[in-house]
Amino acid sequence: MIDRMPTTPVPRHAKVKAKHWPTPEPADVVAPEAEDIQELREEAKGCRRCPLWHDATQTVFGEGPESADVVFVGEQPGDQEDLAGKPFVGPAGRIFDSILDDAEIDRRKVYVTNAVKHFKFEPRGKRRIHSKPNAGEIQACRWWLDKELDLVKPNLVVALGATAAQSLLGKAVLITKMRGDVIEREDGLRMFVTIHPSFILRIRDREDKEAERDRFLQDMRKVKGLMRA
């Protein structure tokens, strides 16, 4: 059994220099000069920056107001997101929505996206099993995430899991060491690190699952406080 957190500790702050990966420019990719998120979303529909587009149903781009104060970044679309063309609509998305609601964060007022915009999977019979994107795929898709952040201009970005944190910082990180930290990137953007809600789904023990849900709720309450700061 995991003890629950009775209070919300003050997030630690740190400054981290984000590594700038050189992003390849394939010959068949034209870098768009989108002036808003809708234009960027349309450009992303034809993305061929890495091979993941070939087996995915479609590009799953970010969603939310361009004036959002906070951007949530997940790993990649899942099976249901790939079919729907929208981020965080599957089982992990339902947990995410529920906890945002408990933390009094209106999802309609935040921008939600993923580090990787195409679903990477392994076929097993009729099922498509999630497969973790590699460093090259994260690197190729970081170009789109950077463009999203440039256009939205949030006051805070929340990394949901290791892949999101790696994309935002340009290097692999341990979520267990950085969870709950507020990091200031080299560009001045504040970044909050926590788990991906799918982690809660994978916990089998009922009490442990509920405790982790409570901990994630505490993280989202910290985010709520940072949104007001």
mmCIF file of C-alpha atoms in Angstrom:
data_model
loop_
_atom_site.group_PDB
_atom_site.id
_atom_site.type_symbol
_atom_site.label_atom_id
_atom_site.label_comp_id
_atom_site.label_asym_id
_atom_site.label_seq_id
_atom_site.Cartn_x
_atom_site.Cartn_y
_atom_site.Cartn_z
ATOM 1 C CA MET A 1 0.000 0.000 0.000
ATOM 2 C CA ILE A 2 1.235 3.505 -0.836
ATOM 3 C CA ASP A 3 0.649 6.325 1.660
ATOM 4 C CA ARG A 4 -1.383 9.191 0.303
ATOM 5 C CA MET A 5 -0.038 12.714 0.188
ATOM 6 C CA PRO A 6 -2.040 14.828 2.665
ATOM 7 C CA THR A 7 -0.731 18.180 1.480
ATOM 8 C CA THR A 8 0.483 19.808 -1.687
ATOM 9 C CA PRO A 9 4.205 20.631 -1.346
ATOM 10 C CA VAL A 10 5.651 23.686 -3.008
ATOM 11 C CA PRO A 11 7.200 22.664 -6.349
ATOM 12 C CA ARG A 12 10.968 22.829 -6.574
ATOM 13 C CA HIS A 13 12.443 25.144 -9.188
ATOM 14 C CA ALA A 14 15.456 24.601 -11.346
ATOM 15 C CA LYS A 15 16.944 26.053 -14.492
ATOM 16 C CA VAL A 16 17.756 23.580 -17.224
ATOM 17 C CA LYS A 17 19.434 24.283 -20.528
ATOM 18 C CA ALA A 18 17.468 22.485 -23.213
ATOM 19 C CA LYS A 19 19.542 20.669 -25.789
ATOM 20 C CA HIS A 20 18.786 21.845 -29.316
ATOM 21 C CA TRP A 21 18.671 18.818 -31.590
ATOM 22 C CA PRO A 22 19.477 19.439 -35.242
ATOM 23 C CA THR A 23 16.270 18.433 -37.008
ATOM 24 C CA PRO A 24 16.721 16.899 -40.457
ATOM 25 C CA GLU A 25 14.951 18.504 -43.377
ATOM 26 C CA PRO A 26 14.008 15.658 -45.759
ATOM 27 C CA ALA A 27 13.924 16.609 -49.424
ATOM 28 C CA ASP A 28 10.169 16.061 -49.632
ATOM 29 C CA VAL A 29 9.374 18.175 -46.572
ATOM 30 C CA VAL A 30 8.734 21.877 -46.952
ATOM 31 C CA ALA A 31 8.952 23.791 -43.689
ATOM 32 C CA PRO A 32 5.633 25.656 -43.385
ATOM 33 C CA GLU A 33 5.399 29.268 -42.304
ATOM 34 C CA ALA A 34 2.059 28.877 -40.536
ATOM 35 C CA GLU A 35 0.675 31.990 -38.902
ATOM 36 C CA ASP A 36 -1.716 30.196 -36.562
ATOM 37 C CA ILE A 37 -2.424 26.763 -35.091
ATOM 38 C CA GLN A 38 -5.084 25.901 -37.658
ATOM 39 C CA GLU A 39 -2.655 26.486 -40.529
ATOM 40 C CA LEU A 40 0.001 24.450 -38.727
ATOM 41 C CA ARG A 41 -2.484 21.619 -38.151
ATOM 42 C CA GLU A 42 -3.288 21.526 -41.862
ATOM 43 C CA GLU A 43 0.414 21.421 -42.756
ATOM 44 C CA ALA A 44 0.995 18.566 -40.292
ATOM 45 C CA LYS A 45 -1.573 16.374 -42.048
ATOM 46 C CA GLY A 46 1.004 15.704 -44.754
ATOM 47 C CA CYS A 47 3.983 15.220 -42.438
ATOM 48 C CA ARG A 48 6.608 12.757 -43.677
ATOM 49 C CA ARG A 49 9.430 13.723 -41.318
ATOM 50 C CA CYS A 50 9.762 10.133 -40.049
ATOM 51 C CA PRO A 51 8.406 6.723 -41.172
ATOM 52 C CA LEU A 52 5.615 6.567 -38.556
ATOM 53 C CA TRP A 53 3.119 8.220 -40.912
ATOM 54 C CA HIS A 54 3.112 5.157 -43.155
ATOM 55 C CA ASP A 55 1.153 2.839 -40.838
ATOM 56 C CA ALA A 56 -0.779 5.435 -38.830
ATOM 57 C CA THR A 57 -4.326 6.371 -39.797
ATOM 58 C CA GLN A 58 -3.641 10.087 -39.624
ATOM 59 C CA THR A 59 -1.652 12.843 -37.952
ATOM 60 C CA VAL A 60 -3.030 13.575 -34.482
ATOM 61 C CA PHE A 61 -2.268 17.226 -33.850
ATOM 62 C CA GLY A 62 -2.722 19.323 -30.730
ATOM 63 C CA GLU A 63 -6.080 20.683 -29.655
ATOM 64 C CA GLY A 64 -7.143 23.698 -27.644
ATOM 65 C CA PRO A 65 -7.221 27.493 -27.725
ATOM 66 C CA GLU A 66 -4.235 29.272 -29.236
ATOM 67 C CA SER A 67 -4.404 31.691 -26.288
ATOM 68 C CA ALA A 68 -4.010 28.917 -23.676
ATOM 69 C CA ASP A 69 -1.870 29.697 -20.621
ATOM 70 C CA VAL A 70 -0.733 26.088 -20.306
ATOM 71 C CA VAL A 71 0.206 23.363 -22.786
ATOM 72 C CA PHE A 72 0.053 19.685 -21.766
ATOM 73 C CA VAL A 73 2.386 17.416 -23.744
ATOM 74 C CA GLY A 74 1.902 13.641 -23.777
ATOM 75 C CA GLU A 75 3.885 10.909 -25.528
ATOM 76 C CA GLN A 76 2.031 9.936 -28.711
ATOM 77 C CA PRO A 77 -1.504 9.105 -29.870
ATOM 78 C CA GLY A 78 -2.927 5.763 -28.838
ATOM 79 C CA ASP A 79 -5.186 3.464 -30.843
ATOM 80 C CA GLN A 80 -8.362 5.457 -30.209
ATOM 81 C CA GLU A 81 -6.636 8.797 -30.763
ATOM 82 C CA ASP A 82 -5.261 7.543 -34.083
ATOM 83 C CA LEU A 83 -8.761 6.652 -35.253
ATOM 84 C CA ALA A 84 -10.443 9.796 -33.906
ATOM 85 C CA GLY A 85 -7.723 12.248 -34.915
ATOM 86 C CA LYS A 86 -7.845 13.901 -31.475
ATOM 87 C CA PRO A 87 -5.390 13.726 -28.541
ATOM 88 C CA PHE A 88 -6.246 12.110 -25.192
ATOM 89 C CA VAL A 89 -9.623 10.568 -26.033
ATOM 90 C CA GLY A 90 -8.789 6.950 -25.081
ATOM 91 C CA PRO A 91 -8.584 5.308 -21.622
ATOM 92 C CA ALA A 92 -5.639 7.465 -20.482
ATOM 93 C CA GLY A 93 -7.446 10.519 -21.800
ATOM 94 C CA ARG A 94 -10.516 9.718 -19.734
ATOM 95 C CA ILE A 95 -8.401 9.491 -16.571
ATOM 96 C CA PHE A 96 -6.688 12.733 -17.567
ATOM 97 C CA ASP A 97 -10.030 14.511 -18.041
ATOM 98 C CA SER A 98 -11.373 13.201 -14.740
ATOM 99 C CA ILE A 99 -8.354 14.397 -12.774
ATOM 100 C CA LEU A 100 -8.273 17.774 -14.532
ATOM 101 C CA ASP A 101 -11.901 18.170 -13.506
ATOM 102 C CA ASP A 102 -11.082 17.287 -9.886
ATOM 103 C CA ALA A 103 -8.242 19.829 -9.961
ATOM 104 C CA GLU A 104 -10.648 22.445 -11.361
ATOM 105 C CA ILE A 105 -8.719 22.792 -14.619
ATOM 106 C CA ASP A 106 -11.017 23.329 -17.595
ATOM 107 C CA ARG A 107 -9.670 21.235 -20.471
ATOM 108 C CA ARG A 108 -11.437 23.525 -22.933
ATOM 109 C CA LYS A 109 -9.099 26.324 -21.821
ATOM 110 C CA VAL A 110 -5.805 24.422 -22.108
ATOM 111 C CA TYR A 111 -3.871 23.174 -25.127
ATOM 112 C CA VAL A 112 -3.232 19.416 -25.264
ATOM 113 C CA THR A 113 -0.786 17.773 -27.655
ATOM 114 C CA ASN A 114 1.799 14.988 -27.946
ATOM 115 C CA ALA A 115 5.538 14.878 -28.488
ATOM 116 C CA VAL A 116 4.993 12.482 -31.419
ATOM 117 C CA LYS A 117 2.044 13.062 -33.750
ATOM 118 C CA HIS A 118 1.635 9.584 -35.292
ATOM 119 C CA PHE A 119 0.666 6.329 -33.565
ATOM 120 C CA LYS A 120 3.548 3.863 -33.310
ATOM 121 C CA PHE A 121 2.387 0.310 -32.733
ATOM 122 C CA GLU A 122 3.032 -3.394 -33.196
ATOM 123 C CA PRO A 123 0.198 -5.437 -34.771
ATOM 124 C CA ARG A 124 -0.877 -8.472 -32.741
ATOM 125 C CA GLY A 125 -3.723 -10.205 -34.481
ATOM 126 C CA LYS A 126 -6.491 -7.637 -34.760
ATOM 127 C CA ARG A 127 -5.003 -5.451 -32.040
ATOM 128 C CA ARG A 128 -2.502 -2.614 -32.342
ATOM 129 C CA ILE A 129 -0.172 -2.532 -29.346
ATOM 130 C CA HIS A 130 1.497 0.728 -28.349
ATOM 131 C CA SER A 131 5.229 0.903 -29.055
ATOM 132 C CA LYS A 132 7.453 3.560 -27.493
ATOM 133 C CA PRO A 133 8.865 6.085 -29.996
ATOM 134 C CA ASN A 134 12.644 6.137 -30.315
ATOM 135 C CA ALA A 135 14.964 9.137 -30.027
ATOM 136 C CA GLY A 136 15.033 9.743 -33.781
ATOM 137 C CA GLU A 137 11.236 9.807 -34.018
ATOM 138 C CA ILE A 138 11.006 12.148 -31.037
ATOM 139 C CA GLN A 139 13.631 14.366 -32.631
ATOM 140 C CA ALA A 140 11.867 14.502 -35.995
ATOM 141 C CA CYS A 141 8.538 15.418 -34.423
ATOM 142 C CA ARG A 142 9.990 17.942 -31.997
ATOM 143 C CA TRP A 143 9.963 20.403 -34.890
ATOM 144 C CA TRP A 144 6.143 20.433 -34.785
ATOM 145 C CA LEU A 145 6.020 20.742 -30.998
ATOM 146 C CA ASP A 146 8.378 23.720 -31.098
ATOM 147 C CA LYS A 147 6.100 25.374 -33.674
ATOM 148 C CA GLU A 148 3.054 24.754 -31.467
ATOM 149 C CA LEU A 149 4.781 26.356 -28.490
ATOM 150 C CA ASP A 150 5.906 29.297 -30.626
ATOM 151 C CA LEU A 151 2.319 29.977 -31.709
ATOM 152 C CA VAL A 152 0.507 29.329 -28.420
ATOM 153 C CA LYS A 153 3.135 31.089 -26.282
ATOM 154 C CA PRO A 154 2.050 29.466 -22.993
ATOM 155 C CA ASN A 155 3.204 30.563 -19.561
ATOM 156 C CA LEU A 156 3.680 26.918 -18.571
ATOM 157 C CA VAL A 157 4.215 23.601 -20.343
ATOM 158 C CA VAL A 158 3.481 20.306 -18.561
ATOM 159 C CA ALA A 159 5.476 17.230 -19.566
ATOM 160 C CA LEU A 160 3.328 14.123 -19.103
ATOM 161 C CA GLY A 161 5.907 11.350 -18.949
ATOM 162 C CA ALA A 162 9.473 10.686 -20.059
ATOM 163 C CA THR A 163 8.955 11.028 -23.816
ATOM 164 C CA ALA A 164 7.377 14.463 -23.429
ATOM 165 C CA ALA A 165 10.155 15.587 -21.086
ATOM 166 C CA GLN A 166 12.800 14.274 -23.490
ATOM 167 C CA SER A 167 11.244 16.177 -26.372
ATOM 168 C CA LEU A 168 10.964 19.404 -24.399
ATOM 169 C CA LEU A 169 14.487 19.252 -22.952
ATOM 170 C CA GLY A 170 16.344 17.540 -25.777
ATOM 171 C CA LYS A 171 17.697 14.784 -23.546
ATOM 172 C CA ALA A 172 16.499 11.678 -21.737
ATOM 173 C CA VAL A 173 15.415 12.276 -18.135
ATOM 174 C CA LEU A 174 14.199 10.226 -15.169
ATOM 175 C CA ILE A 175 10.659 11.182 -14.227
ATOM 176 C CA THR A 176 11.142 9.733 -10.744
ATOM 177 C CA LYS A 177 13.837 12.342 -10.073
ATOM 178 C CA MET A 178 12.149 15.314 -11.769
ATOM 179 C CA ARG A 179 8.505 14.748 -10.902
ATOM 180 C CA GLY A 180 6.980 17.782 -9.256
ATOM 181 C CA ASP A 181 9.831 20.066 -10.286
ATOM 182 C CA VAL A 182 9.331 23.373 -12.044
ATOM 183 C CA ILE A 183 12.097 23.789 -14.600
ATOM 184 C CA GLU A 184 12.930 26.968 -16.432
ATOM 185 C CA ARG A 185 14.122 26.210 -19.923
ATOM 186 C CA GLU A 186 16.806 28.243 -21.623
ATOM 187 C CA ASP A 187 14.103 30.112 -23.557
ATOM 188 C CA GLY A 188 12.448 31.146 -20.275
ATOM 189 C CA LEU A 189 9.452 28.819 -20.580
ATOM 190 C CA ARG A 190 8.490 27.174 -17.286
ATOM 191 C CA MET A 191 8.047 23.421 -17.436
ATOM 192 C CA PHE A 192 6.381 21.100 -14.907
ATOM 193 C CA VAL A 193 7.235 17.390 -14.957
ATOM 194 C CA THR A 194 4.938 14.542 -13.972
ATOM 195 C CA ILE A 195 3.830 11.072 -15.095
ATOM 196 C CA HIS A 196 1.729 10.184 -18.107
ATOM 197 C CA PRO A 197 -1.803 9.213 -16.973
ATOM 198 C CA SER A 198 -1.410 5.843 -18.718
ATOM 199 C CA PHE A 199 0.925 4.907 -15.841
ATOM 200 C CA ILE A 200 -2.111 4.842 -13.553
ATOM 201 C CA LEU A 201 -3.865 2.413 -15.892
ATOM 202 C CA ARG A 202 -0.994 -0.059 -15.652
ATOM 203 C CA ILE A 203 -1.135 -0.348 -11.848
ATOM 204 C CA ARG A 204 -2.979 -3.536 -10.912
ATOM 205 C CA ASP A 205 -3.332 -3.200 -7.145
ATOM 206 C CA ARG A 206 -6.477 -1.237 -6.376
ATOM 207 C CA GLU A 207 -5.096 0.691 -3.405
ATOM 208 C CA ASP A 208 -1.858 1.503 -5.208
ATOM 209 C CA LYS A 209 -3.821 2.658 -8.250
ATOM 210 C CA GLU A 210 -5.973 4.960 -6.131
ATOM 211 C CA ALA A 211 -2.913 6.324 -4.322
ATOM 212 C CA GLU A 212 -1.180 7.104 -7.625
ATOM 213 C CA ARG A 213 -4.315 8.774 -8.904
ATOM 214 C CA ASP A 214 -4.331 10.960 -5.792
ATOM 215 C CA ARG A 215 -0.684 11.818 -6.324
ATOM 216 C CA PHE A 216 -1.339 12.804 -9.928
ATOM 217 C CA LEU A 217 -4.248 14.921 -8.715
ATOM 218 C CA GLN A 218 -1.852 16.705 -6.350
ATOM 219 C CA ASP A 219 0.423 17.342 -9.342
ATOM 220 C CA MET A 220 -2.463 18.857 -11.287
ATOM 221 C CA ARG A 221 -3.366 21.054 -8.328
ATOM 222 C CA LYS A 222 0.207 22.347 -8.393
ATOM 223 C CA VAL A 223 -0.256 23.062 -12.087
ATOM 224 C CA LYS A 224 -3.474 24.919 -11.272
ATOM 225 C CA GLY A 225 -1.537 27.069 -8.812
ATOM 226 C CA LEU A 226 1.209 27.730 -11.346
ATOM 227 C CA MET A 227 -1.403 28.788 -13.898
ATOM 228 C CA ARG A 228 -2.477 31.538 -11.520
ATOM 229 C CA ALA A 229 1.110 32.633 -10.797
#
